[in-house]
Amino acid sequence: MVDVVLGFTEQDFDKSQLTSNYFPTKVGGKPAWLDLSNIPKKEELVCEKCSKQVSFLMQIYAPIDEKEESFHRMIHIFCCKDPRCGYYIAIRTQLPQINDFYPMDADERKYDQDYNDIYKNQLQYTKNRQNTCEYCGCFAKSNCSGCKKVHYCGKEHQQLDWQLGHSEQCKLLKDINDDNDNSGDNDKKLPRKRASEFLFKELDIITENQELKEFPPTNDNSNNNNNNNNNDNNDNDNDNDDEYDDDNDEDDIDLDENGNAIYKNEIGKELVPTNSGGETVTGDADAISKFEDYVSETGKKAEFNEETFTKIKDKSLIYFKRIIEKDQDQILRYSKHSNYPILWVSDTDQAPSQIPTCSNCGSNRKFEFQILPQLLYFLGMDSSLENNSSDIDFGILSIYTCESSCKINNSSSFVKEFIFKQDFKK
């Protein structure tokens, strides 16, 4: 049995629960750091191509309970907002169960009504916490000289935040009693700031466990998440045939007005990702066109079975579309199972056979999760549009992490992991 955790965006959420105390899995906004005494400096998170600071894209809380040093564990994803760079970075932070910032049972108690009182009443969990920049969320070394309640990583971000609305908030913040530390109440009294172009839209991520029942109809090892270790994992070769369900029925095929085959899902919609409102999320019409050309050329207009599936020019993309059609709003797929078939959006430019080893301990890295292109839609960046030259774009992001989840040295606040970006084939 191969299990996978699917992630979906949630726009109706309590903003206070997307902060560090709650170990959130989320999209956008500012990062909710785990180790609050080693918050990264903005100079540590820059694009290797243009040297600009990268923006926070997503984080997932992925603890490893059986390892003391990674009882709490977070993977953060950042990217350069200049689409010409196409630069993405993954970093790992972690803490033991007994630490300076959270109670031992914090993960169990975080939804208790009085949970926040722990941090208000027990100084031991807050005294070693560093301040974060109001604009970008990185380590803040100074504060506003006016209200002295908002912090910044430098003068540049202080000026930008002033323009976004701190100029209107500053005087009001001076008048708020220091004892009133309820950010929700404060927000009601302060005028709303304008949205920052540096940050992505903030969204909660809810997860759902699922047993994977459909596998690629080939023995291509490029789809196995242990391909970096050159392991021959053939345990699922026979299971694939058994679990390859009846999605191949002829009922899933229709003909267009020219007699060409159109592959459809069970509810009769074309096989492209859509949101809950039926709008296209993203897709590659060229792949469907290739499929139509293939069945037309071979005379198999209404046939679509495993044999023809394996002959399609880009079977990776077709498998990708077949998998996501069942849950078209998913933005995240997480699985550390050795036989999990990694999704690709093209047969070409897949991850290299040798994934770089961990820069911290030298151990092998293994596949951990993927970020799907549907995320771009929920961020307001539809990659199927032609006028998105100023938006980030990707086909799929695959993240590989240290198989040992090694201890982070005291001299560093995080460990960089390997992230592979694959684009749709143009």
Coordinates of C-alpha atoms in Angstrom, one line a residue:
M1 CA 0.0 0.0 0.0
V2 CA 1.3 3.4 -1.0
D3 CA 0.0 6.3 1.0
V4 CA 0.1 9.9 -0.1
V5 CA -1.0 13.1 1.7
L6 CA -2.8 15.6 -0.5
G7 CA -2.8 19.3 0.3
F8 CA -5.6 21.8 -0.5
T9 CA -5.8 25.5 0.0
E10 CA -8.3 26.9 2.5
Q11 CA -9.2 30.6 2.2
D12 CA -11.4 30.7 5.3
F13 CA -9.0 30.5 8.3
D14 CA -8.0 32.1 11.5
K15 CA -4.9 34.2 10.7
S16 CA -3.6 33.8 14.3
Q17 CA -3.3 30.0 13.7
L18 CA -0.9 30.5 10.8
T19 CA 1.8 31.7 13.3
S20 CA 4.8 29.8 14.7
N21 CA 3.0 28.6 17.9
Y22 CA 0.6 26.5 15.7
F23 CA 3.3 24.8 13.4
P24 CA 1.2 25.7 10.3
T25 CA 1.4 24.2 6.8
K26 CA 0.5 27.2 4.7
V27 CA 1.0 29.3 1.5
G28 CA 2.3 32.8 1.3
G29 CA 2.3 35.7 3.8
K30 CA 5.4 35.7 6.0
P31 CA 7.1 32.6 7.1
A32 CA 6.1 31.1 10.5
W33 CA 9.6 30.1 11.7
L34 CA 10.2 27.1 13.9
D35 CA 13.5 27.9 15.6
L36 CA 12.8 31.4 16.9
S37 CA 16.3 32.1 18.1
N38 CA 17.9 31.5 14.8
I39 CA 15.7 33.3 12.3
P40 CA 17.4 33.6 8.9
K41 CA 18.7 37.0 7.8
K42 CA 17.5 38.4 4.5
E43 CA 21.1 38.2 3.2
E44 CA 20.9 34.4 3.6
L45 CA 17.8 34.1 1.4
V46 CA 18.7 35.7 -2.0
C47 CA 18.4 34.6 -5.6
E48 CA 21.6 33.1 -7.0
K49 CA 20.9 34.7 -10.4
C50 CA 19.9 38.3 -9.6
S51 CA 20.9 38.6 -6.0
K52 CA 17.5 39.9 -4.9
Q53 CA 15.8 38.7 -1.8
V54 CA 13.5 35.7 -2.4
S55 CA 9.9 35.7 -1.4
F56 CA 8.3 33.1 0.9
L57 CA 6.1 30.7 -1.1
M58 CA 5.1 27.8 1.1
Q59 CA 5.9 25.8 4.2
I60 CA 5.0 22.3 5.4
Y61 CA 5.1 21.0 8.9
A62 CA 6.6 17.5 8.6
P63 CA 7.8 16.2 12.0
I64 CA 9.7 13.0 12.5
D65 CA 8.5 11.8 15.9
E66 CA 10.9 8.9 16.2
K67 CA 14.0 11.2 16.0
E68 CA 14.7 13.4 18.9
E69 CA 16.4 16.2 16.9
S70 CA 13.5 16.5 14.4
F71 CA 10.5 16.0 16.6
H72 CA 9.4 19.4 15.2
R73 CA 10.4 19.9 11.6
M74 CA 9.5 22.5 8.9
I75 CA 10.4 22.7 5.2
H76 CA 10.2 26.3 3.8
I77 CA 10.0 27.1 0.1
F78 CA 11.1 30.4 -1.3
C79 CA 11.4 31.8 -4.8
C80 CA 12.6 34.7 -6.8
K81 CA 9.6 36.8 -8.0
D82 CA 11.4 37.6 -11.2
P83 CA 10.2 34.9 -13.6
R84 CA 13.3 35.3 -15.7
C85 CA 15.3 33.7 -12.9
G86 CA 13.1 30.7 -12.2
Y87 CA 15.0 30.3 -8.9
Y88 CA 13.5 28.3 -6.0
I89 CA 15.1 27.3 -2.7
A90 CA 14.0 24.8 0.0
I91 CA 15.3 25.0 3.6
R92 CA 14.8 22.7 6.5
T93 CA 14.6 23.8 10.2
Q94 CA 13.9 21.5 13.1
L95 CA 13.8 21.3 16.9
P96 CA 13.7 18.6 19.6
Q97 CA 10.5 18.1 21.6
I98 CA 12.1 19.8 24.6
N99 CA 13.1 23.3 23.4
D100 CA 13.0 27.0 24.4
F101 CA 10.0 28.0 22.5
Y102 CA 7.1 25.5 22.8
P103 CA 5.7 23.2 25.5
M104 CA 6.4 19.5 25.2
D105 CA 2.8 18.9 24.3
A106 CA 2.3 22.0 22.1
D107 CA 1.2 20.1 19.0
E108 CA -1.5 18.3 21.0
R109 CA -2.7 21.4 22.8
K110 CA -2.6 24.0 20.0
Y111 CA -6.3 24.0 19.4
D112 CA -7.2 24.3 23.1
Q113 CA -9.1 27.5 23.9
D114 CA -6.5 28.6 26.4
Y115 CA -3.5 27.7 24.3
N116 CA -2.2 31.2 23.7
D117 CA -2.3 31.9 27.4
I118 CA 0.7 29.7 27.8
Y119 CA 2.8 32.2 25.9
K120 CA 1.4 35.2 27.7
N121 CA 1.9 33.8 31.1
Q122 CA 5.1 31.8 30.8
L123 CA 8.1 33.9 29.9
Q124 CA 10.3 30.9 29.4
Y125 CA 8.8 30.3 25.9
T126 CA 9.1 33.9 24.6
K127 CA 12.2 35.3 26.2
N128 CA 14.6 33.9 23.6
R129 CA 12.5 34.7 20.6
Q130 CA 14.0 37.0 18.0
N131 CA 12.0 39.8 16.3
T132 CA 11.0 39.5 12.7
C133 CA 10.8 42.1 10.0
E134 CA 7.3 43.5 9.5
Y135 CA 7.8 43.6 5.7
C136 CA 9.5 40.3 4.9
G137 CA 9.5 38.1 8.0
C138 CA 13.3 37.7 8.3
F139 CA 15.4 38.5 11.3
A140 CA 14.8 42.1 12.4
K141 CA 17.7 44.1 13.9
S142 CA 15.9 47.4 14.6
N143 CA 12.5 48.8 15.3
C144 CA 10.4 51.8 14.3
S145 CA 11.7 54.8 16.1
G146 CA 8.2 56.2 16.4
C147 CA 6.0 53.4 17.9
K148 CA 8.9 51.1 18.8
K149 CA 6.5 48.2 18.4
V150 CA 7.2 47.2 14.8
H151 CA 10.5 45.7 13.7
Y152 CA 12.5 45.7 10.5
C153 CA 15.6 44.0 9.0
G154 CA 16.8 47.3 7.6
K155 CA 16.0 50.8 6.5
E156 CA 14.9 49.7 3.0
H157 CA 12.0 47.6 4.3
Q158 CA 11.1 50.2 6.9
Q159 CA 10.6 52.7 4.2
L160 CA 8.6 50.2 2.1
D161 CA 6.4 49.3 5.0
W162 CA 5.8 53.0 5.8
Q163 CA 4.5 53.4 2.3
L164 CA 2.2 50.4 2.7
G165 CA 0.4 52.0 5.6
H166 CA 2.6 52.0 8.7
S167 CA 2.6 55.8 8.4
E168 CA -1.1 55.7 9.4
Q169 CA -0.6 53.0 12.0
C170 CA 2.4 54.4 13.8
K171 CA 0.7 57.0 16.0
L172 CA -2.1 54.7 16.9
L173 CA 0.3 52.0 17.9
K174 CA 1.9 54.4 20.3
D175 CA -1.4 54.7 22.1
I176 CA -2.1 51.0 22.5
N177 CA -1.3 49.8 26.0
D178 CA 1.7 47.5 26.0
D179 CA -0.2 45.1 28.2
N180 CA -2.8 44.6 25.4
D181 CA -0.9 42.0 23.5
N182 CA -3.8 40.6 21.6
S183 CA -3.0 41.1 17.9
G184 CA -6.6 40.5 16.9
D185 CA -7.8 43.4 19.0
N186 CA -5.0 45.6 17.7
D187 CA -5.8 44.8 14.1
K188 CA -9.4 46.0 14.6
K189 CA -8.2 49.4 15.8
L190 CA -5.6 49.9 13.1
P191 CA -6.2 51.0 9.5
R192 CA -5.5 48.1 7.0
K193 CA -2.2 48.2 5.2
R194 CA -2.0 47.9 1.4
A195 CA -0.9 44.6 0.1
S196 CA 2.8 44.1 -0.4
E197 CA 4.0 43.0 -3.9
F198 CA 6.9 41.2 -2.2
L199 CA 4.6 38.7 -0.4
F200 CA 2.3 36.0 -1.9
K201 CA -1.3 35.7 -0.9
E202 CA -1.6 33.9 2.4
L203 CA -3.6 30.7 2.4
D204 CA -4.0 27.8 4.9
I205 CA -3.4 24.3 3.7
I206 CA -5.6 21.4 4.8
T207 CA -4.5 17.9 4.2
E208 CA -6.1 14.6 3.3
N209 CA -4.7 11.1 3.5
Q210 CA -5.2 8.9 0.4
E211 CA -4.2 5.4 -0.7
L212 CA -2.7 5.5 -4.2
K213 CA -4.4 3.0 -6.4
E214 CA -3.2 3.9 -9.8
F215 CA 0.4 3.7 -11.0
P216 CA 2.2 4.5 -14.3
P217 CA 1.7 1.5 -16.7
T218 CA 5.5 1.2 -17.3
N219 CA 8.6 0.1 -15.3
D220 CA 10.2 3.4 -15.8
N221 CA 12.4 4.0 -12.7
S222 CA 12.4 7.7 -13.2
N223 CA 9.0 7.7 -11.5
N224 CA 10.3 6.0 -8.4
N225 CA 11.2 8.2 -5.5
N226 CA 14.4 6.2 -4.8
N227 CA 15.9 6.7 -8.2
N228 CA 18.6 8.8 -6.7
N229 CA 20.0 5.8 -4.8
N230 CA 19.9 3.5 -7.8
N231 CA 17.7 1.0 -6.0
D232 CA 15.7 -1.6 -8.0
N233 CA 12.3 -1.3 -6.4
N234 CA 10.2 -3.7 -8.4
D235 CA 7.8 -4.7 -5.6
N236 CA 4.9 -2.8 -7.3
D237 CA 5.4 -4.1 -10.8
N238 CA 2.6 -6.7 -10.5
D239 CA 0.5 -4.6 -8.3
N240 CA 0.4 -1.8 -10.9
D241 CA -1.6 -4.1 -13.3
D242 CA -4.0 -5.1 -10.5
E243 CA -4.6 -1.6 -9.3
Y244 CA -4.9 -0.1 -12.7
D245 CA -8.6 0.5 -12.3
D246 CA -11.3 0.9 -14.9
D247 CA -10.5 4.5 -15.7
N248 CA -9.6 3.2 -19.2
D249 CA -13.2 2.4 -20.1
E250 CA -14.4 3.5 -23.5
D251 CA -17.0 5.6 -21.7
D252 CA -14.2 8.0 -20.8
I253 CA -13.7 8.7 -24.5
D254 CA -15.7 11.0 -26.8
L255 CA -15.3 12.3 -30.3
D256 CA -15.2 15.9 -31.3
E257 CA -16.9 17.3 -34.4
N258 CA -13.9 16.2 -36.6
G259 CA -14.0 12.6 -35.3
N260 CA -11.0 13.0 -33.1
A261 CA -10.9 11.3 -29.7
I262 CA -11.2 13.4 -26.5
Y263 CA -10.1 11.8 -23.3
K264 CA -12.6 12.7 -20.5
N265 CA -13.1 11.9 -16.9
E266 CA -16.1 10.2 -15.4
I267 CA -18.2 13.4 -15.2
G268 CA -17.7 14.2 -18.9
K269 CA -15.3 17.2 -18.5
E270 CA -12.1 17.5 -20.6
L271 CA -9.1 16.2 -18.7
V272 CA -7.6 19.5 -17.6
P273 CA -7.3 20.8 -14.0
T274 CA -10.1 23.1 -12.9
N275 CA -11.0 24.8 -9.7
S276 CA -14.3 24.2 -7.8
G277 CA -16.0 26.8 -10.0
G278 CA -15.1 24.9 -13.2
E279 CA -12.5 27.4 -14.3
T280 CA -9.3 26.1 -15.8
V281 CA -6.4 26.1 -13.4
T282 CA -3.5 25.4 -15.7
G283 CA -2.8 22.9 -18.4
D284 CA -1.0 21.9 -21.6
A285 CA -3.4 21.8 -24.5
D286 CA -0.6 20.6 -26.7
A287 CA -0.5 17.3 -24.8
I288 CA -4.1 16.6 -25.5
S289 CA -3.6 17.7 -29.1
K290 CA -0.8 15.2 -29.4
F291 CA -3.0 12.5 -28.0
E292 CA -5.8 13.3 -30.5
D293 CA -3.3 13.3 -33.4
Y294 CA -2.0 9.9 -32.2
V295 CA -5.4 8.2 -32.1
S296 CA -6.4 9.8 -35.4
E297 CA -3.2 8.6 -37.1
T298 CA -3.5 5.1 -35.8
G299 CA -7.3 4.8 -36.5
K300 CA -8.0 4.1 -32.9
K301 CA -10.4 7.0 -32.5
A302 CA -12.4 5.7 -29.6
E303 CA -9.8 3.3 -28.1
F304 CA -7.8 4.1 -25.0
N305 CA -6.3 1.2 -23.2
E306 CA -3.0 0.4 -21.5
E307 CA -1.4 -0.6 -24.7
T308 CA -2.1 2.7 -26.5
F309 CA -1.4 4.6 -23.3
T310 CA 2.2 3.4 -23.3
K311 CA 2.7 4.6 -26.9
I312 CA 1.6 8.2 -26.3
K313 CA 4.5 10.6 -26.9
D314 CA 4.3 12.2 -23.5
K315 CA 2.9 9.5 -21.1
S316 CA 4.2 11.3 -18.0
L317 CA 1.9 14.3 -18.7
I318 CA -1.0 12.0 -19.4
Y319 CA -0.5 10.1 -16.2
F320 CA -0.1 13.4 -14.3
K321 CA -3.5 14.6 -15.7
R322 CA -5.1 11.2 -14.8
I323 CA -3.9 11.4 -11.2
I324 CA -4.9 15.0 -10.5
E325 CA -8.3 14.8 -12.2
K326 CA -9.6 12.9 -9.1
D327 CA -8.8 15.9 -6.8
Q328 CA -8.3 18.8 -9.2
D329 CA -7.8 21.4 -6.5
Q330 CA -4.8 19.7 -4.9
I331 CA -1.6 21.8 -4.7
L332 CA 0.6 19.4 -2.7
R333 CA 1.5 15.7 -2.7
Y334 CA 3.5 14.3 0.1
S335 CA 4.9 10.8 0.4
K336 CA 8.1 9.3 1.8
H337 CA 7.0 5.8 0.6
S338 CA 9.8 4.2 -1.4
N339 CA 7.5 3.1 -4.2
Y340 CA 5.6 6.4 -4.5
P341 CA 5.5 7.2 -8.3
I342 CA 6.8 10.8 -8.6
L343 CA 4.6 12.9 -10.8
W344 CA 6.2 14.6 -13.9
V345 CA 4.6 16.9 -16.4
S346 CA 6.8 15.8 -19.2
D347 CA 8.9 12.8 -20.3
T348 CA 11.8 15.1 -20.8
D349 CA 13.9 17.2 -18.3
Q350 CA 13.0 15.0 -15.3
A351 CA 15.1 15.0 -12.2
P352 CA 18.7 13.8 -12.6
S353 CA 19.5 10.2 -11.6
Q354 CA 21.8 11.4 -8.9
I355 CA 20.3 13.8 -6.5
P356 CA 23.0 15.9 -4.6
T357 CA 23.8 14.6 -1.2
C358 CA 23.1 16.6 2.0
S359 CA 25.4 19.6 2.2
N360 CA 25.3 19.3 6.0
C361 CA 26.0 15.7 6.7
G362 CA 26.7 14.0 3.3
S363 CA 23.8 11.6 3.5
N364 CA 21.6 10.8 0.5
R365 CA 18.6 12.9 -0.2
K366 CA 15.2 11.3 -0.8
F367 CA 12.0 12.5 -2.4
E368 CA 9.6 14.0 0.1
F369 CA 6.9 16.1 -1.6
Q370 CA 5.8 17.9 -4.7
I371 CA 4.1 21.3 -5.3
L372 CA 1.6 21.2 -8.1
P373 CA 1.0 24.0 -10.7
Q374 CA -2.6 24.4 -9.4
L375 CA -1.0 26.5 -6.7
L376 CA -0.4 29.2 -9.3
Y377 CA -4.1 29.6 -9.9
F378 CA -4.9 30.0 -6.2
L379 CA -2.2 32.7 -6.1
G380 CA -3.8 34.5 -9.1
M381 CA -1.1 33.3 -11.5
D382 CA -2.7 31.2 -14.2
S383 CA 0.1 29.7 -16.3
S384 CA -2.3 28.9 -19.1
L385 CA -2.6 32.6 -19.8
E386 CA -0.4 34.4 -22.3
N387 CA -0.1 37.7 -20.3
N388 CA 1.6 36.2 -17.2
S389 CA 5.1 37.3 -18.1
S390 CA 5.5 39.0 -14.7
D391 CA 4.4 36.0 -12.7
I392 CA 6.3 33.0 -11.5
D393 CA 5.7 29.8 -13.4
F394 CA 6.5 26.1 -13.1
G395 CA 5.2 22.7 -14.2
I396 CA 5.9 20.9 -10.9
L397 CA 8.4 21.4 -8.0
S398 CA 9.9 18.2 -6.5
I399 CA 11.6 18.5 -3.1
Y400 CA 14.3 16.1 -1.9
T401 CA 15.5 16.2 1.7
C402 CA 18.2 14.6 3.8
E403 CA 17.2 11.0 4.5
S404 CA 18.7 11.3 8.0
S405 CA 17.1 14.6 8.6
C406 CA 20.4 15.5 10.2
K407 CA 21.0 17.7 13.2
I408 CA 21.5 21.3 12.2
N409 CA 24.8 22.8 13.4
N410 CA 24.6 25.6 16.0
S411 CA 26.4 28.0 13.5
S412 CA 23.5 27.8 11.1
S413 CA 19.8 28.4 11.3
F414 CA 18.8 26.0 8.5
V415 CA 19.9 23.4 6.0
K416 CA 19.3 23.9 2.3
E417 CA 17.6 21.0 0.6
F418 CA 17.3 20.1 -3.1
I419 CA 14.4 21.4 -5.1
F420 CA 13.9 20.4 -8.8
K421 CA 11.8 22.6 -11.1
Q422 CA 10.2 20.9 -14.1
D423 CA 8.4 23.0 -16.7
F424 CA 5.6 22.1 -19.1
K425 CA 7.2 21.2 -22.5
K426 CA 6.4 24.0 -24.8

